[in-house]
């Protein structure tokens, strides 16, 4: 999804960028001015690891993302940390995320919300955690506590309990797998299939 992506609008956010050199320099300065040893013990500052600090931090994110020149996604999050200096680069959304997917006419065709999320950039893999709510228009709802979105393989999957609501039934079970368009999916260990009455739709 984001290979060759272009972020072309930030709205109402503040961005803080830190190069690997800047992070290392800041850590060195803290060490130098705080004292390296006290009573034979290393100071706290010597334990600072630049690889564990974000190279970019953005607050109050509301941005559109294009793929192949076409606007396809919107991301909203109170905090977006980018870790580019680690062995496996990733984006981190520790305070929650809301993501929308558009069709070519800019209509919302799906949305997902979660308490936190990580996007592993090289693997093109999303990991969504905590109260994951996935909606597919016009009326399907997927609820689980953890969901993986493998964009390289166009696959969604979860090993957690999942609750699915469609216009005519509800499904529950443990373990879920689907294509990323949610047109063909299966529950590995179903625990119930319930018809939806007219009263339940209201």
PDB file of C-alpha atoms in Angstrom:
ATOM      1  CA  UNK A   1       0.000   0.000   0.000  1.00  0.00           C
ATOM      2  CA  UNK A   2       2.705   2.461   0.959  1.00  0.00           C
ATOM      3  CA  UNK A   3       5.517   1.359  -1.330  1.00  0.00           C
ATOM      4  CA  UNK A   4       6.343   4.506  -3.273  1.00  0.00           C
ATOM      5  CA  UNK A   5       3.745   6.375  -1.241  1.00  0.00           C
ATOM      6  CA  UNK A   6       3.401  10.141  -1.169  1.00  0.00           C
ATOM      7  CA  UNK A   7       2.103  12.018   1.851  1.00  0.00           C
ATOM      8  CA  UNK A   8       0.831  15.240   0.370  1.00  0.00           C
ATOM      9  CA  UNK A   9      -1.158  17.026   3.068  1.00  0.00           C
ATOM     10  CA  UNK A  10      -0.679  17.486   6.776  1.00  0.00           C
ATOM     11  CA  UNK A  11      -3.410  19.361   8.589  1.00  0.00           C
ATOM     12  CA  UNK A  12      -3.063  20.885  12.050  1.00  0.00           C
ATOM     13  CA  UNK A  13      -0.025  18.861  13.049  1.00  0.00           C
ATOM     14  CA  UNK A  14       3.479  19.493  14.287  1.00  0.00           C
ATOM     15  CA  UNK A  15       6.412  17.484  12.975  1.00  0.00           C
ATOM     16  CA  UNK A  16       9.666  16.874  14.820  1.00  0.00           C
ATOM     17  CA  UNK A  17      12.490  15.294  12.815  1.00  0.00           C
ATOM     18  CA  UNK A  18      15.660  13.893  14.354  1.00  0.00           C
ATOM     19  CA  UNK A  19      18.504  12.530  12.258  1.00  0.00           C
ATOM     20  CA  UNK A  20      20.491   9.602  13.603  1.00  0.00           C
ATOM     21  CA  UNK A  21      23.514  11.904  13.984  1.00  0.00           C
ATOM     22  CA  UNK A  22      21.478  14.491  15.891  1.00  0.00           C
ATOM     23  CA  UNK A  23      20.126  11.866  18.283  1.00  0.00           C
ATOM     24  CA  UNK A  24      23.613  10.483  18.909  1.00  0.00           C
ATOM     25  CA  UNK A  25      25.021  13.995  19.427  1.00  0.00           C
ATOM     26  CA  UNK A  26      22.251  14.885  21.897  1.00  0.00           C
ATOM     27  CA  UNK A  27      22.866  11.696  23.850  1.00  0.00           C
ATOM     28  CA  UNK A  28      26.609  12.433  23.949  1.00  0.00           C
ATOM     29  CA  UNK A  29      26.022  15.985  25.199  1.00  0.00           C
ATOM     30  CA  UNK A  30      23.718  14.751  27.963  1.00  0.00           C
ATOM     31  CA  UNK A  31      26.382  12.287  29.047  1.00  0.00           C
ATOM     32  CA  UNK A  32      29.124  14.946  29.008  1.00  0.00           C
ATOM     33  CA  UNK A  33      27.227  17.543  31.035  1.00  0.00           C
ATOM     34  CA  UNK A  34      25.497  15.211  33.485  1.00  0.00           C
ATOM     35  CA  UNK A  35      28.601  13.313  34.555  1.00  0.00           C
ATOM     36  CA  UNK A  36      29.414   9.820  33.400  1.00  0.00           C
ATOM     37  CA  UNK A  37      29.923   8.194  36.767  1.00  0.00           C
ATOM     38  CA  UNK A  38      28.642   8.613  40.249  1.00  0.00           C
ATOM     39  CA  UNK A  39      29.878   6.374  43.052  1.00  0.00           C
ATOM     40  CA  UNK A  40      31.351   4.050  40.462  1.00  0.00           C
ATOM     41  CA  UNK A  41      28.043   3.650  38.590  1.00  0.00           C
ATOM     42  CA  UNK A  42      27.275   4.755  35.072  1.00  0.00           C
ATOM     43  CA  UNK A  43      24.829   7.647  34.740  1.00  0.00           C
ATOM     44  CA  UNK A  44      21.350   7.134  33.268  1.00  0.00           C
ATOM     45  CA  UNK A  45      22.280   9.131  30.162  1.00  0.00           C
ATOM     46  CA  UNK A  46      24.881   6.545  29.102  1.00  0.00           C
ATOM     47  CA  UNK A  47      22.054   4.068  28.617  1.00  0.00           C
ATOM     48  CA  UNK A  48      20.348   6.195  25.954  1.00  0.00           C
ATOM     49  CA  UNK A  49      20.088   4.196  22.739  1.00  0.00           C
ATOM     50  CA  UNK A  50      19.593   6.376  19.616  1.00  0.00           C
ATOM     51  CA  UNK A  51      18.029   3.399  17.837  1.00  0.00           C
ATOM     52  CA  UNK A  52      15.168   3.436  20.345  1.00  0.00           C
ATOM     53  CA  UNK A  53      14.349   7.102  19.753  1.00  0.00           C
ATOM     54  CA  UNK A  54      12.034   8.170  16.885  1.00  0.00           C
ATOM     55  CA  UNK A  55      13.643   9.870  13.898  1.00  0.00           C
ATOM     56  CA  UNK A  56      10.369  11.766  13.370  1.00  0.00           C
ATOM     57  CA  UNK A  57       7.476  12.488  15.694  1.00  0.00           C
ATOM     58  CA  UNK A  58       4.206  14.043  14.487  1.00  0.00           C
ATOM     59  CA  UNK A  59       1.270  15.092  16.684  1.00  0.00           C
ATOM     60  CA  UNK A  60      -2.387  15.636  15.733  1.00  0.00           C
ATOM     61  CA  UNK A  61      -2.044  13.877  12.388  1.00  0.00           C
ATOM     62  CA  UNK A  62      -4.734  14.207   9.719  1.00  0.00           C
ATOM     63  CA  UNK A  63      -3.195  13.365   6.364  1.00  0.00           C
ATOM     64  CA  UNK A  64      -4.108  11.998   2.957  1.00  0.00           C
ATOM     65  CA  UNK A  65      -1.869   9.411   1.311  1.00  0.00           C
ATOM     66  CA  UNK A  66      -1.623   8.647  -2.384  1.00  0.00           C
ATOM     67  CA  UNK A  67      -0.457   5.448  -4.021  1.00  0.00           C
ATOM     68  CA  UNK A  68       0.551   5.461  -7.700  1.00  0.00           C
ATOM     69  CA  UNK A  69      -0.650   9.076  -7.941  1.00  0.00           C
ATOM     70  CA  UNK A  70      -4.165   8.282  -6.677  1.00  0.00           C
ATOM     71  CA  UNK A  71      -5.488   9.390  -3.269  1.00  0.00           C
ATOM     72  CA  UNK A  72      -6.338   6.150  -1.500  1.00  0.00           C
ATOM     73  CA  UNK A  73      -6.062   6.610   2.256  1.00  0.00           C
ATOM     74  CA  UNK A  74      -6.569   9.007   5.116  1.00  0.00           C
ATOM     75  CA  UNK A  75      -4.798   8.598   8.454  1.00  0.00           C
ATOM     76  CA  UNK A  76      -5.916  10.344  11.652  1.00  0.00           C
ATOM     77  CA  UNK A  77      -3.902   9.903  14.852  1.00  0.00           C
ATOM     78  CA  UNK A  78      -2.906  11.962  17.905  1.00  0.00           C
ATOM     79  CA  UNK A  79       0.713  10.734  17.644  1.00  0.00           C
ATOM     80  CA  UNK A  80       2.816   9.244  14.823  1.00  0.00           C
ATOM     81  CA  UNK A  81       6.389   8.159  15.599  1.00  0.00           C
ATOM     82  CA  UNK A  82       8.735   7.021  12.822  1.00  0.00           C
ATOM     83  CA  UNK A  83      11.634   4.719  13.666  1.00  0.00           C
ATOM     84  CA  UNK A  84      14.007   4.619  10.678  1.00  0.00           C
ATOM     85  CA  UNK A  85      17.250   3.852  12.542  1.00  0.00           C
ATOM     86  CA  UNK A  86      16.196   0.446  13.888  1.00  0.00           C
ATOM     87  CA  UNK A  87      16.920  -2.894  12.221  1.00  0.00           C
ATOM     88  CA  UNK A  88      13.275  -3.264  11.201  1.00  0.00           C
ATOM     89  CA  UNK A  89      11.981   0.271  10.404  1.00  0.00           C
ATOM     90  CA  UNK A  90       8.428   0.932  11.475  1.00  0.00           C
ATOM     91  CA  UNK A  91       5.809   3.581  12.140  1.00  0.00           C
ATOM     92  CA  UNK A  92       4.205   3.592  15.562  1.00  0.00           C
ATOM     93  CA  UNK A  93       0.780   4.985  16.507  1.00  0.00           C
ATOM     94  CA  UNK A  94       0.778   4.377  20.296  1.00  0.00           C
ATOM     95  CA  UNK A  95      -2.269   6.542  21.053  1.00  0.00           C
ATOM     96  CA  UNK A  96      -4.611   5.092  18.457  1.00  0.00           C
ATOM     97  CA  UNK A  97      -5.315   5.335  14.739  1.00  0.00           C
ATOM     98  CA  UNK A  98      -8.258   5.844  12.395  1.00  0.00           C
ATOM     99  CA  UNK A  99      -7.710   4.966   8.749  1.00  0.00           C
ATOM    100  CA  UNK A 100     -10.074   5.329   5.778  1.00  0.00           C
ATOM    101  CA  UNK A 101      -9.743   3.774   2.327  1.00  0.00           C
ATOM    102  CA  UNK A 102     -11.230   5.522  -0.735  1.00  0.00           C
ATOM    103  CA  UNK A 103     -12.263   4.394  -4.183  1.00  0.00           C
ATOM    104  CA  UNK A 104     -11.277   6.342  -7.320  1.00  0.00           C
ATOM    105  CA  UNK A 105     -14.246   8.700  -6.814  1.00  0.00           C
ATOM    106  CA  UNK A 106     -13.086   9.504  -3.270  1.00  0.00           C
ATOM    107  CA  UNK A 107     -15.927   7.565  -1.639  1.00  0.00           C
ATOM    108  CA  UNK A 108     -15.097   5.802   1.636  1.00  0.00           C
ATOM    109  CA  UNK A 109     -15.232   2.052   1.023  1.00  0.00           C
ATOM    110  CA  UNK A 110     -13.689   0.874   4.302  1.00  0.00           C
ATOM    111  CA  UNK A 111     -12.374   2.199   7.611  1.00  0.00           C
ATOM    112  CA  UNK A 112     -10.467   0.797  10.567  1.00  0.00           C
ATOM    113  CA  UNK A 113      -9.889   2.085  14.091  1.00  0.00           C
ATOM    114  CA  UNK A 114      -7.642   0.669  16.820  1.00  0.00           C
ATOM    115  CA  UNK A 115      -6.206   1.643  20.208  1.00  0.00           C
ATOM    116  CA  UNK A 116      -2.665   1.374  18.801  1.00  0.00           C
ATOM    117  CA  UNK A 117      -0.940   0.325  15.595  1.00  0.00           C
ATOM    118  CA  UNK A 118       2.437  -0.351  14.006  1.00  0.00           C
ATOM    119  CA  UNK A 119       3.325  -0.352  10.328  1.00  0.00           C
ATOM    120  CA  UNK A 120       6.456  -2.323   9.411  1.00  0.00           C
ATOM    121  CA  UNK A 121       7.599  -0.443   6.351  1.00  0.00           C
ATOM    122  CA  UNK A 122       9.868  -2.993   4.668  1.00  0.00           C
ATOM    123  CA  UNK A 123       7.369  -5.829   5.147  1.00  0.00           C
ATOM    124  CA  UNK A 124       4.329  -3.708   4.213  1.00  0.00           C
ATOM    125  CA  UNK A 125       2.646  -5.126   7.305  1.00  0.00           C
ATOM    126  CA  UNK A 126       0.177  -3.435   9.667  1.00  0.00           C
ATOM    127  CA  UNK A 127      -0.325  -4.689  13.227  1.00  0.00           C
ATOM    128  CA  UNK A 128      -3.464  -3.260  14.864  1.00  0.00           C
ATOM    129  CA  UNK A 129      -4.078  -3.800  18.577  1.00  0.00           C
ATOM    130  CA  UNK A 130      -6.870  -3.137  21.050  1.00  0.00           C
ATOM    131  CA  UNK A 131     -10.562  -2.702  20.184  1.00  0.00           C
ATOM    132  CA  UNK A 132      -9.988  -3.088  16.457  1.00  0.00           C
ATOM    133  CA  UNK A 133     -13.096  -2.021  14.533  1.00  0.00           C
ATOM    134  CA  UNK A 134     -13.105  -2.631  10.802  1.00  0.00           C
ATOM    135  CA  UNK A 135     -16.036  -1.419   8.714  1.00  0.00           C
ATOM    136  CA  UNK A 136     -16.722  -2.257   5.089  1.00  0.00           C
ATOM    137  CA  UNK A 137     -19.383  -0.337   3.241  1.00  0.00           C
ATOM    138  CA  UNK A 138     -22.317  -0.647   2.884  1.00  0.00           C
ATOM    139  CA  UNK A 139     -22.858  -2.573   6.126  1.00  0.00           C
ATOM    140  CA  UNK A 140     -20.305  -5.080   7.395  1.00  0.00           C
ATOM    141  CA  UNK A 141     -18.562  -4.779  10.763  1.00  0.00           C
ATOM    142  CA  UNK A 142     -15.565  -6.741  12.089  1.00  0.00           C
ATOM    143  CA  UNK A 143     -14.561  -6.517  15.769  1.00  0.00           C
ATOM    144  CA  UNK A 144     -11.443  -8.094  17.277  1.00  0.00           C
ATOM    145  CA  UNK A 145      -8.559  -7.326  19.654  1.00  0.00           C
ATOM    146  CA  UNK A 146      -5.750  -7.821  17.152  1.00  0.00           C
ATOM    147  CA  UNK A 147      -5.575  -7.724  13.370  1.00  0.00           C
ATOM    148  CA  UNK A 148      -2.717  -8.047  10.881  1.00  0.00           C
ATOM    149  CA  UNK A 149      -2.881  -6.528   7.396  1.00  0.00           C
ATOM    150  CA  UNK A 150      -0.264  -7.952   5.019  1.00  0.00           C
ATOM    151  CA  UNK A 151      -0.364  -5.603   2.060  1.00  0.00           C
ATOM    152  CA  UNK A 152       2.290  -7.500   0.160  1.00  0.00           C
ATOM    153  CA  UNK A 153       0.055 -10.583   0.059  1.00  0.00           C
ATOM    154  CA  UNK A 154      -3.268  -8.652   0.078  1.00  0.00           C
ATOM    155  CA  UNK A 155      -4.270 -10.545   3.212  1.00  0.00           C
ATOM    156  CA  UNK A 156      -5.959  -9.819   6.550  1.00  0.00           C
ATOM    157  CA  UNK A 157      -5.662 -12.253   9.435  1.00  0.00           C
ATOM    158  CA  UNK A 158      -6.060 -12.649  13.189  1.00  0.00           C
ATOM    159  CA  UNK A 159      -5.650 -15.348  15.813  1.00  0.00           C
ATOM    160  CA  UNK A 160      -7.934 -13.537  18.264  1.00  0.00           C
ATOM    161  CA  UNK A 161     -11.644 -13.831  18.898  1.00  0.00           C
ATOM    162  CA  UNK A 162     -13.617 -12.066  16.156  1.00  0.00           C
ATOM    163  CA  UNK A 163     -17.201 -10.852  15.883  1.00  0.00           C
ATOM    164  CA  UNK A 164     -18.607 -10.182  12.394  1.00  0.00           C
ATOM    165  CA  UNK A 165     -21.885  -8.494  11.548  1.00  0.00           C
ATOM    166  CA  UNK A 166     -23.344  -8.532   8.026  1.00  0.00           C
ATOM    167  CA  UNK A 167     -26.764  -7.331   6.859  1.00  0.00           C
ATOM    168  CA  UNK A 168     -28.275 -10.797   7.411  1.00  0.00           C
ATOM    169  CA  UNK A 169     -26.204 -12.585  10.065  1.00  0.00           C
ATOM    170  CA  UNK A 170     -23.650 -12.433  12.866  1.00  0.00           C
ATOM    171  CA  UNK A 171     -20.628 -14.728  13.046  1.00  0.00           C
ATOM    172  CA  UNK A 172     -18.215 -15.371  15.920  1.00  0.00           C
ATOM    173  CA  UNK A 173     -15.112 -17.457  16.323  1.00  0.00           C
ATOM    174  CA  UNK A 174     -11.377 -17.612  16.952  1.00  0.00           C
ATOM    175  CA  UNK A 175      -8.992 -16.981  14.083  1.00  0.00           C
ATOM    176  CA  UNK A 176      -9.824 -15.075  10.922  1.00  0.00           C
ATOM    177  CA  UNK A 177      -8.431 -14.802   7.397  1.00  0.00           C
ATOM    178  CA  UNK A 178      -9.553 -12.733   4.416  1.00  0.00           C
ATOM    179  CA  UNK A 179      -8.439 -10.998   1.264  1.00  0.00           C
ATOM    180  CA  UNK A 180      -7.878  -7.273   1.802  1.00  0.00           C
ATOM    181  CA  UNK A 181     -11.139  -6.407   0.019  1.00  0.00           C
ATOM    182  CA  UNK A 182     -13.112  -8.516   2.524  1.00  0.00           C
ATOM    183  CA  UNK A 183     -14.971 -10.229  -0.301  1.00  0.00           C
ATOM    184  CA  UNK A 184     -13.838 -13.725   0.705  1.00  0.00           C
ATOM    185  CA  UNK A 185     -13.131 -14.585   4.319  1.00  0.00           C
ATOM    186  CA  UNK A 186     -13.227 -17.502   6.740  1.00  0.00           C
ATOM    187  CA  UNK A 187     -13.267 -18.088  10.512  1.00  0.00           C
ATOM    188  CA  UNK A 188     -10.936 -20.880  11.564  1.00  0.00           C
ATOM    189  CA  UNK A 189     -12.825 -21.959  14.705  1.00  0.00           C
ATOM    190  CA  UNK A 190     -16.402 -20.683  14.466  1.00  0.00           C
ATOM    191  CA  UNK A 191     -18.422 -20.631  17.675  1.00  0.00           C
ATOM    192  CA  UNK A 192     -21.737 -19.408  16.320  1.00  0.00           C
ATOM    193  CA  UNK A 193     -23.688 -18.149  13.314  1.00  0.00           C
ATOM    194  CA  UNK A 194     -26.774 -16.123  14.150  1.00  0.00           C
ATOM    195  CA  UNK A 195     -29.430 -14.768  11.762  1.00  0.00           C
ATOM    196  CA  UNK A 196     -30.153 -11.066  12.105  1.00  0.00           C
ATOM    197  CA  UNK A 197     -33.820 -10.183  12.552  1.00  0.00           C
ATOM    198  CA  UNK A 198     -35.455  -6.943  11.478  1.00  0.00           C
ATOM    199  CA  UNK A 199     -35.584  -5.824  15.144  1.00  0.00           C
ATOM    200  CA  UNK A 200     -31.822  -6.322  15.545  1.00  0.00           C
ATOM    201  CA  UNK A 201     -31.135  -4.158  12.481  1.00  0.00           C
ATOM    202  CA  UNK A 202     -32.955  -1.177  14.006  1.00  0.00           C
TER     203      UNK A 202
END
